[in-house]
XYZ file of C-alpha atoms in Angstrom:
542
model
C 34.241 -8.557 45.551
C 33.563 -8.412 49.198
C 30.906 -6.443 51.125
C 27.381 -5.825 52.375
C 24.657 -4.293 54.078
C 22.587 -6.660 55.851
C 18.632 -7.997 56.571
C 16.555 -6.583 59.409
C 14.899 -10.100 60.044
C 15.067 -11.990 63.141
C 16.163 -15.552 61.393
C 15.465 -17.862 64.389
C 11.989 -16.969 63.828
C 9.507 -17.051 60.850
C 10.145 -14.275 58.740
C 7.274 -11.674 58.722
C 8.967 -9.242 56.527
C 9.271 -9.554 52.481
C 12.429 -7.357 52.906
C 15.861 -8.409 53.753
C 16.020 -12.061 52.736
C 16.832 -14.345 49.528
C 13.631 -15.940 48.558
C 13.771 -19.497 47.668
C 12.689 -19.144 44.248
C 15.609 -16.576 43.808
C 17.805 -19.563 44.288
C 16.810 -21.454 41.358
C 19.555 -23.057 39.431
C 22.098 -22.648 42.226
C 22.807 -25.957 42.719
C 26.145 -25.157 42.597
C 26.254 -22.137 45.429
C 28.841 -23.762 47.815
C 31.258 -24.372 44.689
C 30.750 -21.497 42.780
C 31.230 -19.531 46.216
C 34.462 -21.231 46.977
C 36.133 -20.715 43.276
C 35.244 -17.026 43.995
C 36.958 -16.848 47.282
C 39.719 -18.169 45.584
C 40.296 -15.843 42.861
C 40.132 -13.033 46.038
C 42.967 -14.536 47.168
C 44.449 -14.789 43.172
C 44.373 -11.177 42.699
C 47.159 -9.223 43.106
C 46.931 -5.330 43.391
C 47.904 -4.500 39.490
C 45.331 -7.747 38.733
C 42.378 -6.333 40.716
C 42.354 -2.959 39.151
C 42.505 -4.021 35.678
C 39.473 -6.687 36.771
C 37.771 -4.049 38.653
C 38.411 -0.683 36.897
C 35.039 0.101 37.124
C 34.412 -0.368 40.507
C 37.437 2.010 41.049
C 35.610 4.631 39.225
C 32.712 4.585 41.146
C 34.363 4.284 44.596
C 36.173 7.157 43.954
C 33.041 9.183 42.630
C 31.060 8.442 46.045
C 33.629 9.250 48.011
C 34.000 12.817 46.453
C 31.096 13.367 49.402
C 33.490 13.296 51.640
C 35.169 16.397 51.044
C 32.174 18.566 51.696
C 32.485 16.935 55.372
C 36.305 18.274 55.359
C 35.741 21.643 54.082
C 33.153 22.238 56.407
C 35.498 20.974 59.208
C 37.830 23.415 58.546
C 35.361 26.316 57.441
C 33.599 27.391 60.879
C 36.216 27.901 63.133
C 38.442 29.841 60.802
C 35.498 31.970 60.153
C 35.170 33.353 63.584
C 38.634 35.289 62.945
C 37.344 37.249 59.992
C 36.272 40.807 61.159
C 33.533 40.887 58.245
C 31.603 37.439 60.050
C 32.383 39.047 63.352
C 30.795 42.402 62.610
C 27.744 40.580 61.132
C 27.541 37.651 63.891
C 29.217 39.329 66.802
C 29.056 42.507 68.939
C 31.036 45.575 69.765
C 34.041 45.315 72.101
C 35.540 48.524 73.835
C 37.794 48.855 71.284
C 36.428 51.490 68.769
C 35.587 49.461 65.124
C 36.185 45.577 67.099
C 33.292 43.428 66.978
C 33.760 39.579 68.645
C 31.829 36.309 68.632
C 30.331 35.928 72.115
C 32.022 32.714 73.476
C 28.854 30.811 74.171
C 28.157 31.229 70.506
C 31.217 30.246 69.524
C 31.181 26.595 71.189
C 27.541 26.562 70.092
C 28.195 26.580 66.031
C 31.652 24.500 66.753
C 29.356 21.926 68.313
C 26.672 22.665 65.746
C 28.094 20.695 62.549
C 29.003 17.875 64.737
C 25.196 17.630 66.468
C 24.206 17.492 63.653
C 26.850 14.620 62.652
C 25.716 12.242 65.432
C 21.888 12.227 64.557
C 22.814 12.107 60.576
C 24.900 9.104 60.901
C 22.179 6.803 62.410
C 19.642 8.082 60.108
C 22.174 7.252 57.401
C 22.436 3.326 58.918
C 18.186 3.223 58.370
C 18.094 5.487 54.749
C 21.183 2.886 53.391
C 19.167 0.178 54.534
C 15.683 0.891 52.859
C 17.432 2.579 49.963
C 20.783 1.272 49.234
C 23.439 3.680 49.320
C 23.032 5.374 45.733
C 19.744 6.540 46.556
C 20.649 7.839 49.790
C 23.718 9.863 48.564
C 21.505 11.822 45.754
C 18.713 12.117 48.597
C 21.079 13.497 50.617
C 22.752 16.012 48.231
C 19.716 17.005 47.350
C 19.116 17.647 50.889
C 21.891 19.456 51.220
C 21.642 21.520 48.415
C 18.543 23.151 50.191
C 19.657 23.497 53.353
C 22.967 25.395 52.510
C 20.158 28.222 51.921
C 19.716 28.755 55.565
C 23.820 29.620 56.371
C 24.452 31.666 53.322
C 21.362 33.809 54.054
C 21.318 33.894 57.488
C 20.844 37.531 59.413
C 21.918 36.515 62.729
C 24.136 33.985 64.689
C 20.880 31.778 65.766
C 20.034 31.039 62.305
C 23.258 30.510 61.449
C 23.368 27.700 63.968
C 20.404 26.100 62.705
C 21.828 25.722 58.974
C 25.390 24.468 60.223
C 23.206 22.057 62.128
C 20.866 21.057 59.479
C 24.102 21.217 57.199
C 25.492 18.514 60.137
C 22.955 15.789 59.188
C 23.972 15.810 55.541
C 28.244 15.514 56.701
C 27.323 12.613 59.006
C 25.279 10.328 56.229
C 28.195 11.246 53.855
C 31.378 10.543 56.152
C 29.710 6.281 57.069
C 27.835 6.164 53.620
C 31.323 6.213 51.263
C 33.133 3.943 53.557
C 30.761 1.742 53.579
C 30.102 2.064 49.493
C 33.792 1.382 49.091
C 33.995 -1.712 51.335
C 31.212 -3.246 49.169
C 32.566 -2.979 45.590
C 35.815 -3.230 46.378
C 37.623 -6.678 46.133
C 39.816 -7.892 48.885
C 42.928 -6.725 47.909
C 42.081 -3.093 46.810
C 39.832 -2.479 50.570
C 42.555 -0.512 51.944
C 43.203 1.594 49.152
C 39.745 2.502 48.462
C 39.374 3.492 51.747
C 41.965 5.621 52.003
C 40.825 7.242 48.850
C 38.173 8.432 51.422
C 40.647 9.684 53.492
C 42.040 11.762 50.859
C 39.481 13.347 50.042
C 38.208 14.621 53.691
C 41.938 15.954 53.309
C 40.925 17.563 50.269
C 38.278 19.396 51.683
C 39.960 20.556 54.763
C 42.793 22.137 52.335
C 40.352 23.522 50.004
C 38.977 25.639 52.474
C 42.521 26.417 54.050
C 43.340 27.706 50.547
C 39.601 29.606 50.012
C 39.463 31.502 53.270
C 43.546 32.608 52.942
C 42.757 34.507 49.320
C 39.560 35.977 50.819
C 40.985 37.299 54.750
C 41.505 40.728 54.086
C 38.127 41.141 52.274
C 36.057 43.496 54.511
C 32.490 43.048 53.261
C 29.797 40.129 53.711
C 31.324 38.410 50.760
C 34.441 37.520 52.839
C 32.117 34.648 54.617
C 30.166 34.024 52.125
C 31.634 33.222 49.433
C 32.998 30.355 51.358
C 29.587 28.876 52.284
C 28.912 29.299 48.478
C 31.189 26.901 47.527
C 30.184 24.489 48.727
C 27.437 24.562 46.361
C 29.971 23.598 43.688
C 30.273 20.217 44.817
C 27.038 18.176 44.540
C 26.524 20.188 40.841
C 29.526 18.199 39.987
C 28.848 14.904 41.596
C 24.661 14.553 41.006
C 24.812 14.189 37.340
C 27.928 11.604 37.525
C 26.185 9.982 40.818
C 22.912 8.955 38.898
C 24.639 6.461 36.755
C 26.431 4.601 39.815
C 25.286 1.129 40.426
C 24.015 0.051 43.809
C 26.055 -2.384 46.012
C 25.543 -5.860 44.892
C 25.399 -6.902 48.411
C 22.510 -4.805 49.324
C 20.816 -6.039 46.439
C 21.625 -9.453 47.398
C 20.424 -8.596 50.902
C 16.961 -7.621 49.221
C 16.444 -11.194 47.277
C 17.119 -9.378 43.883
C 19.639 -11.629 42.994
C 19.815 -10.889 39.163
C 20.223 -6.806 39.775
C 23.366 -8.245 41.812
C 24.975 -9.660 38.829
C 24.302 -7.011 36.669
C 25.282 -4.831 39.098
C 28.685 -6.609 39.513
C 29.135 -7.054 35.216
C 28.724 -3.076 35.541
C 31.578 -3.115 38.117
C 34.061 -5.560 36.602
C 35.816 -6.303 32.994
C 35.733 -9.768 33.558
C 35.564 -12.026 30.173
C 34.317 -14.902 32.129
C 30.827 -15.542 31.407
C 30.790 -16.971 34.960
C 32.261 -14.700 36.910
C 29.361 -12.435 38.487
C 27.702 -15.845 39.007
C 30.413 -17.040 41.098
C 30.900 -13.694 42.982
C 27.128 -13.285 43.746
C 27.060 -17.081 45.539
C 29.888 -16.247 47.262
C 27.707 -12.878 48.878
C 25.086 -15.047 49.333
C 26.969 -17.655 51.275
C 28.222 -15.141 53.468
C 24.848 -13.885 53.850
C 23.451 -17.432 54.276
C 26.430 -18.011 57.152
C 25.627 -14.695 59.027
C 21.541 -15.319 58.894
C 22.681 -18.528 60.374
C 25.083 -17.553 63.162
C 23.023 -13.950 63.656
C 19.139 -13.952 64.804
C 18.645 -10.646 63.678
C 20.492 -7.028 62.311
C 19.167 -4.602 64.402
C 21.506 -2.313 66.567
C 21.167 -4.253 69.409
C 22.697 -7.409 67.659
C 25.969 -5.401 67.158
C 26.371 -6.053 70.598
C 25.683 -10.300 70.865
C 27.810 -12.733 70.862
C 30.872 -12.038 68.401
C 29.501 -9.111 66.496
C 29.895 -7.538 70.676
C 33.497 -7.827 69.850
C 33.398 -6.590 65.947
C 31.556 -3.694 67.482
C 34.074 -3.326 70.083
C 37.106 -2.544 67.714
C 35.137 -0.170 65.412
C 34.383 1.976 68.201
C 37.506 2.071 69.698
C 39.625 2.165 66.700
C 37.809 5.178 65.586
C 38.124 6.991 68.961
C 41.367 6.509 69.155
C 41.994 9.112 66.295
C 40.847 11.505 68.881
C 42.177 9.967 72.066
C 45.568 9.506 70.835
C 45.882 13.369 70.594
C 43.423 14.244 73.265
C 42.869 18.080 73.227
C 45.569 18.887 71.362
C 44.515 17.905 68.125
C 40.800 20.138 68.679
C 43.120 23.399 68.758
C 46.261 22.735 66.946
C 46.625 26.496 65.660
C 45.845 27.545 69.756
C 48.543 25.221 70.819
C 50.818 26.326 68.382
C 50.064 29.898 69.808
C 50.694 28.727 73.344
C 53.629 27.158 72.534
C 55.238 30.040 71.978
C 54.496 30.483 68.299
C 53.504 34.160 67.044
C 49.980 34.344 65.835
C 51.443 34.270 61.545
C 53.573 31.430 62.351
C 51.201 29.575 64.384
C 48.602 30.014 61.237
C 51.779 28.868 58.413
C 52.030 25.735 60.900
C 48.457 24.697 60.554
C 48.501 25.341 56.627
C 51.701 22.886 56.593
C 49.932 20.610 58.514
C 47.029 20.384 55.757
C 49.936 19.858 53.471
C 51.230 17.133 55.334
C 47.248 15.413 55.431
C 47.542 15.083 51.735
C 51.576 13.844 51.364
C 51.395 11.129 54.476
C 47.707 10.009 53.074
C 49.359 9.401 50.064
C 52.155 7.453 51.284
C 50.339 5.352 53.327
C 48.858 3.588 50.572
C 51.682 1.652 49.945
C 52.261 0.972 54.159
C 48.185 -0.142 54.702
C 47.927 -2.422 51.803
C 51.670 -4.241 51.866
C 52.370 -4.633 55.373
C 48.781 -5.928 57.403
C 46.234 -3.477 59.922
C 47.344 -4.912 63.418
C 51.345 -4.545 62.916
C 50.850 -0.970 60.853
C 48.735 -0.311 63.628
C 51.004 -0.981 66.667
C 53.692 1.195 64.864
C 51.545 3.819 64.819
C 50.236 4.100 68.112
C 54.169 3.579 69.699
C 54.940 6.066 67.676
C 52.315 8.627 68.520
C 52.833 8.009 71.889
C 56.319 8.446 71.983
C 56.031 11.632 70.366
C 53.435 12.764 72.827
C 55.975 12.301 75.948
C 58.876 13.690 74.398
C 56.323 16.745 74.025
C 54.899 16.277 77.187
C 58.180 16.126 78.868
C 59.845 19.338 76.423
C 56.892 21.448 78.099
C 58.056 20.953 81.916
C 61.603 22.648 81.138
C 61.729 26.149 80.910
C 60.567 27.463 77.759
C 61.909 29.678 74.845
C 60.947 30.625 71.513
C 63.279 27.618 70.061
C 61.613 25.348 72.351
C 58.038 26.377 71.527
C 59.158 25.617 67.538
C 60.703 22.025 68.965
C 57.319 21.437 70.890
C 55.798 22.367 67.387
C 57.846 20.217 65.395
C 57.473 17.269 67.722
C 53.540 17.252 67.430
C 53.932 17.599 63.819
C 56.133 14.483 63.760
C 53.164 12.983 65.993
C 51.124 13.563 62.714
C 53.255 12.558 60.623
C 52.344 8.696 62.575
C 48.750 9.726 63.209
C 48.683 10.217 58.747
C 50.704 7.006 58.050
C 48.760 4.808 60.340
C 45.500 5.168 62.494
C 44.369 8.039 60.429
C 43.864 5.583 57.343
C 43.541 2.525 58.697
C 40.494 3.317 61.265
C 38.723 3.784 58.101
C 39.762 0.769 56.617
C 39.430 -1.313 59.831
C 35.660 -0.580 60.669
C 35.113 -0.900 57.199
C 35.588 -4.288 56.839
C 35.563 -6.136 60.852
C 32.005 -5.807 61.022
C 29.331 -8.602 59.288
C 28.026 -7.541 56.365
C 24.392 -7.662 57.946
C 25.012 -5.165 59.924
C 27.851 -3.170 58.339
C 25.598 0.200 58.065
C 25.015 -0.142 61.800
C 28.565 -0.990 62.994
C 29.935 1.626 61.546
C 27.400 4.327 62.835
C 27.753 3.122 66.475
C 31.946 3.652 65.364
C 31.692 7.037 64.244
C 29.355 8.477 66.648
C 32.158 6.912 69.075
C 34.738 9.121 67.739
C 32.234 11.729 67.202
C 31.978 11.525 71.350
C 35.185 11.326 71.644
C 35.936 14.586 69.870
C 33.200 16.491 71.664
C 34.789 15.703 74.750
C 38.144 16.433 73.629
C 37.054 19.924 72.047
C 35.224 20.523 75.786
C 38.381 19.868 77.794
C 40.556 21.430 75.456
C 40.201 25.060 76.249
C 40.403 24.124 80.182
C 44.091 22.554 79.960
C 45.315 24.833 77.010
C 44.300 28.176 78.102
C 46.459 30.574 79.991
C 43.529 31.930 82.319
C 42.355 28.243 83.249
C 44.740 24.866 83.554
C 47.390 26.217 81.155
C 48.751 23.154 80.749
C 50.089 24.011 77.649
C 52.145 21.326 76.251
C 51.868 19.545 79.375
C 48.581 18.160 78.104
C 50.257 15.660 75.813
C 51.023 13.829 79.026
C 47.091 13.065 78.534
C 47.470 11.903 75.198
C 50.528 10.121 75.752
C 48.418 7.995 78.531
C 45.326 7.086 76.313
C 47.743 6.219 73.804
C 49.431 3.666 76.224
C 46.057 2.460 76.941
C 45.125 1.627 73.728
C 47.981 -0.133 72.774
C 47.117 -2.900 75.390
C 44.401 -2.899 74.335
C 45.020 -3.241 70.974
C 47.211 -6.385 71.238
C 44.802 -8.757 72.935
C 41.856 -7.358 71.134
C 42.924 -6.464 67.822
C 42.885 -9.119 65.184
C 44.860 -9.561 61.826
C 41.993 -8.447 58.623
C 43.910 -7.843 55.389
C 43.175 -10.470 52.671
C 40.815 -12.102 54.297
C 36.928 -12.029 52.475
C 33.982 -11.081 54.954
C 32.764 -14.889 54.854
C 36.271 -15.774 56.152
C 35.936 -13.360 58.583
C 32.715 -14.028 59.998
C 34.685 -17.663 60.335
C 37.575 -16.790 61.987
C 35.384 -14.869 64.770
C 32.792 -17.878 65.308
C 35.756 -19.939 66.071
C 36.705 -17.411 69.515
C 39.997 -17.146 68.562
C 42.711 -15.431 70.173
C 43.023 -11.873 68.203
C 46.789 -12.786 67.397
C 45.463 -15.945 65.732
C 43.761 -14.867 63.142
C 46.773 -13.905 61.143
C 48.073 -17.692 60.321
C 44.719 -19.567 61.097
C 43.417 -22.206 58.518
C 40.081 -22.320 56.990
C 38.301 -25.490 55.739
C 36.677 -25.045 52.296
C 33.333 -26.480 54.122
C 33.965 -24.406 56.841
C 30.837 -21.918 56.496
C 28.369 -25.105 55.436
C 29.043 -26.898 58.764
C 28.866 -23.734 60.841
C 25.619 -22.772 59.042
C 24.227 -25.936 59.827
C 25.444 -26.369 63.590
C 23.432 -23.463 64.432
């Protein structure tokens, strides 16, 4: 097992809160912490992949229930802007153009509900990192449901394009506790060796809900009436029916509830996640959380957001944020309008459309296949392969645009941005999740990865802004050229990435938390030793 959310208090000073710490008397009959700990960290390393999942069935289960969440974040993704194209939504949201029966979305309100979901995104993820760490994550994800559930009211009902842009915002809050909330969930039951998997389960299923909708709106485009948008806005209803009643009987992360001092929920908590016949075994793996936890109160005064940004956690921070905003960077306008550059490629307006539906397809086959590249061969090397190869395929598209173009060179600019995605699915699409979701301490795991995805979330807002001005014919019309942009952050990052980018797989979050006190070199961490009384001496040092 390996994960947590972390304390609040401010350890180099007396504790004023109840919450957030392991109370002495908690520790009773732990005389045996450091051992116990160290046995556990051991049988981490032990475990191979087939091993963990027949230890850890369970835990499988329930990552994979938490994460169904997700999807509603996908669908919703792909849901708004493919609505604006259907006459029914712009007859009931738009006005009437010269041309006699053509209604259209006035521009302003189109960037206005694009940006609405994502708004909403930014403000829901940091409410998520303070709900997760009062409530623990279970209680948080019904909350939220529930939330949602209500809200959804306000889109499906609305009369006009203002209230529509409230409920897509409202609707916004509930995406961005769900999209850190499962990540987080997974990293914390998951043991060392399944982390990557589990997270990329998450990926999957924000795949899921972008094809989902792909497949929903296609069978309902030719419908004329109000049902045409929605019926997809009812759907979404579907989803927390199906997960609420599963959710309830989910057990909370036993490193939140180690966090709060209630040690024996912990080990109940991790019996309910494991088949282990060793009557020992949830002792062991709770002393190893709370030596971690015991090492990070230690070498961390408090777990606020502003300690994300002292000493090493500055650095932890530091590759969450830009790992995750390099999913936008490394396809920097591009990727906001992939059907419009299609279209300016050269692509007629059915072909551009079968493009994007292929490219869903391809979400869901390259997710699946990097499963076996993210857990066999390590983050930093995966990584690197990635990035060359996105931003090799971003020149050669970049460089394809400045010759003179024809229809077979519009379909070779196509097919050369789909072979960019293609690297984006294998690599950095994946991994960012599972990176973030295990570099930061487990104190403040809810708040790194906040600070992460409201990065990216940034990032993309920035992107989607400057898209339209390179793409579009009557501004920069760029065109393909714009990949030269892409292809430059991309170079970027890759520096960047090998002096800052350290080696995570198969290590637990106490080694971790090691391995940065120590100020190593990021290209150290791959074959660097740890002392079994490593996290004892460090603990007491400070």
């Amino acid at each position: 097992m390996s994960t947590a959310q972390g304390p609040k208090e401010d350890t180099a000073h007396p504790v004023t809160h109840h919450e957030d710490i392991i109370p002495d008397h908690e520790l009773q009959g732990w005389v045996g912490l450091a051992e116990d700990a160290r046995h556990a960290t051991a049988e981490e390393h032990r475990l191979s992949f087939s091993d963990a999942v027949k230890l850890y069935p369970k835990a499988c289960m329930w990552t994979m229930v938490v994460s169904l969440v997700v999807i509603l974040d996908g669908y919703d993704t792909a849901l708004i802007g493919s609505l604006f194209g259907f006459p029914a939504f712009q007859k009931k949201f738009g006005h009437k153009t010269s041309k006699p029966g053509s209604y259209q979305l006035e521009a302003k309100w189109q960037t206005a509900l694009g940006l609405a979901s994502p708004l909403g995104n930014i403000v829901g993820i940091y409410i998520n990192a303070f709900l997760t760490e009062r409530w623990g994550h279970k209680k948080t994800c019904l909350g939220t449901l529930a939330f949602l559930t209500g809200v959804l009211f306000i889109p499906f009902f609305a009369k006009n394009v203002q209230v529509l842009f409230v409920g897509e915002l409202l609707c916004g809050l509930a995406w961005g506790v769900f999209c850190t909330l499962s990540p987080a969930y997974a990293s914390e039951v998951a043991p060392v060796v399944l982390r990557s998997y589990l997270e990329t389960y998450v990926v999957l299923c924000w795949g899921i809900g972008q094809f989902v909708a792909t497949g929903i709106l296609d069978s309902l485009v030719h419908r004329t009436d109000e049902w045409a948008w929605r019926i997809p806005l009812a759907v979404q209803w579907v989803w927390p029916v199906i997960i609420v009643p599963v959710l309830t009987f989910a057990p909370e992360s036993p490193w939140w509830l180690v966090r709060k001092g209630r040690i024996p929920e912990a080990e109940k908590s991790i019996k309910r996640l494991s088949s282990s016949q060793d009557p020992d075994h949830a002792k062991k793996s709770v002393a190893l959380m709370i030596q971690t936890t015991k090492l990070e109160m230690a070498m961390t005064e408090g777990a606020s957001f502003v300690d994300c940004f002292r000493g090493s956690n500055a650095w932890r921070t530091e590759i969450g944020c830009i790992v995750w905003t390099s999913q936008v960077l490394c396809g920097f306008a591009i990727t906001s309008y992939a059907t419009y550059f299609y279209e300016q490629a050269g692509l007629a307006t059915t072909d551009a459309y079968k493009m994007s539906v292929g490219q869903s397809g391809l979400h869901f086959l390259c997710t699946l296949l990097s499963v076996f590249i993210t857990g066999n061969y390590g983050r930093r090397p995966v990584l690197f392969g990635g990035y060359i190869g996105m931003g090799l395929s971003m020149l050669i598209l970049g460089i394809m645009a400045c010759v003179h173009q024809t229809s077979g060179l519009g379909y070779g600019e196509s097919a050369m941005y789909l072979l960019w995605y293609v690297f984006y699915e294998l690599t950095i699409g994946p991994l960012a999740f599972i990176i973030v979701g295990e570099i930061s301490s487990t104190r403040l795991r809810s708040k790194s990865i906040s600070l992460a995805r409201n990065a990216y979330n940034v990032a993309n807002v920035f992107s989607s802004t400057v898209a339209p001005y390179t793409l579009n014919p009557t501004e920069g019309n760029w065109k393909g050229k714009t990949a030269f942009l892409a292809a430059g952050f991309t170079i970027v990052i890759t520096i960047w990435a090998y002096f800052r980018l350290p080696e995570s797989q198969g290590r637990t979050y106490e080694e971790l938390d090691i391995l940065f006190s120590k100020n190593l070199k990021a290209w150290e961490f791959k074959d660097a030793q740890i002392d079994d009384d490593a996290a004892e001496n460090i603990a007491k040092q400070e």
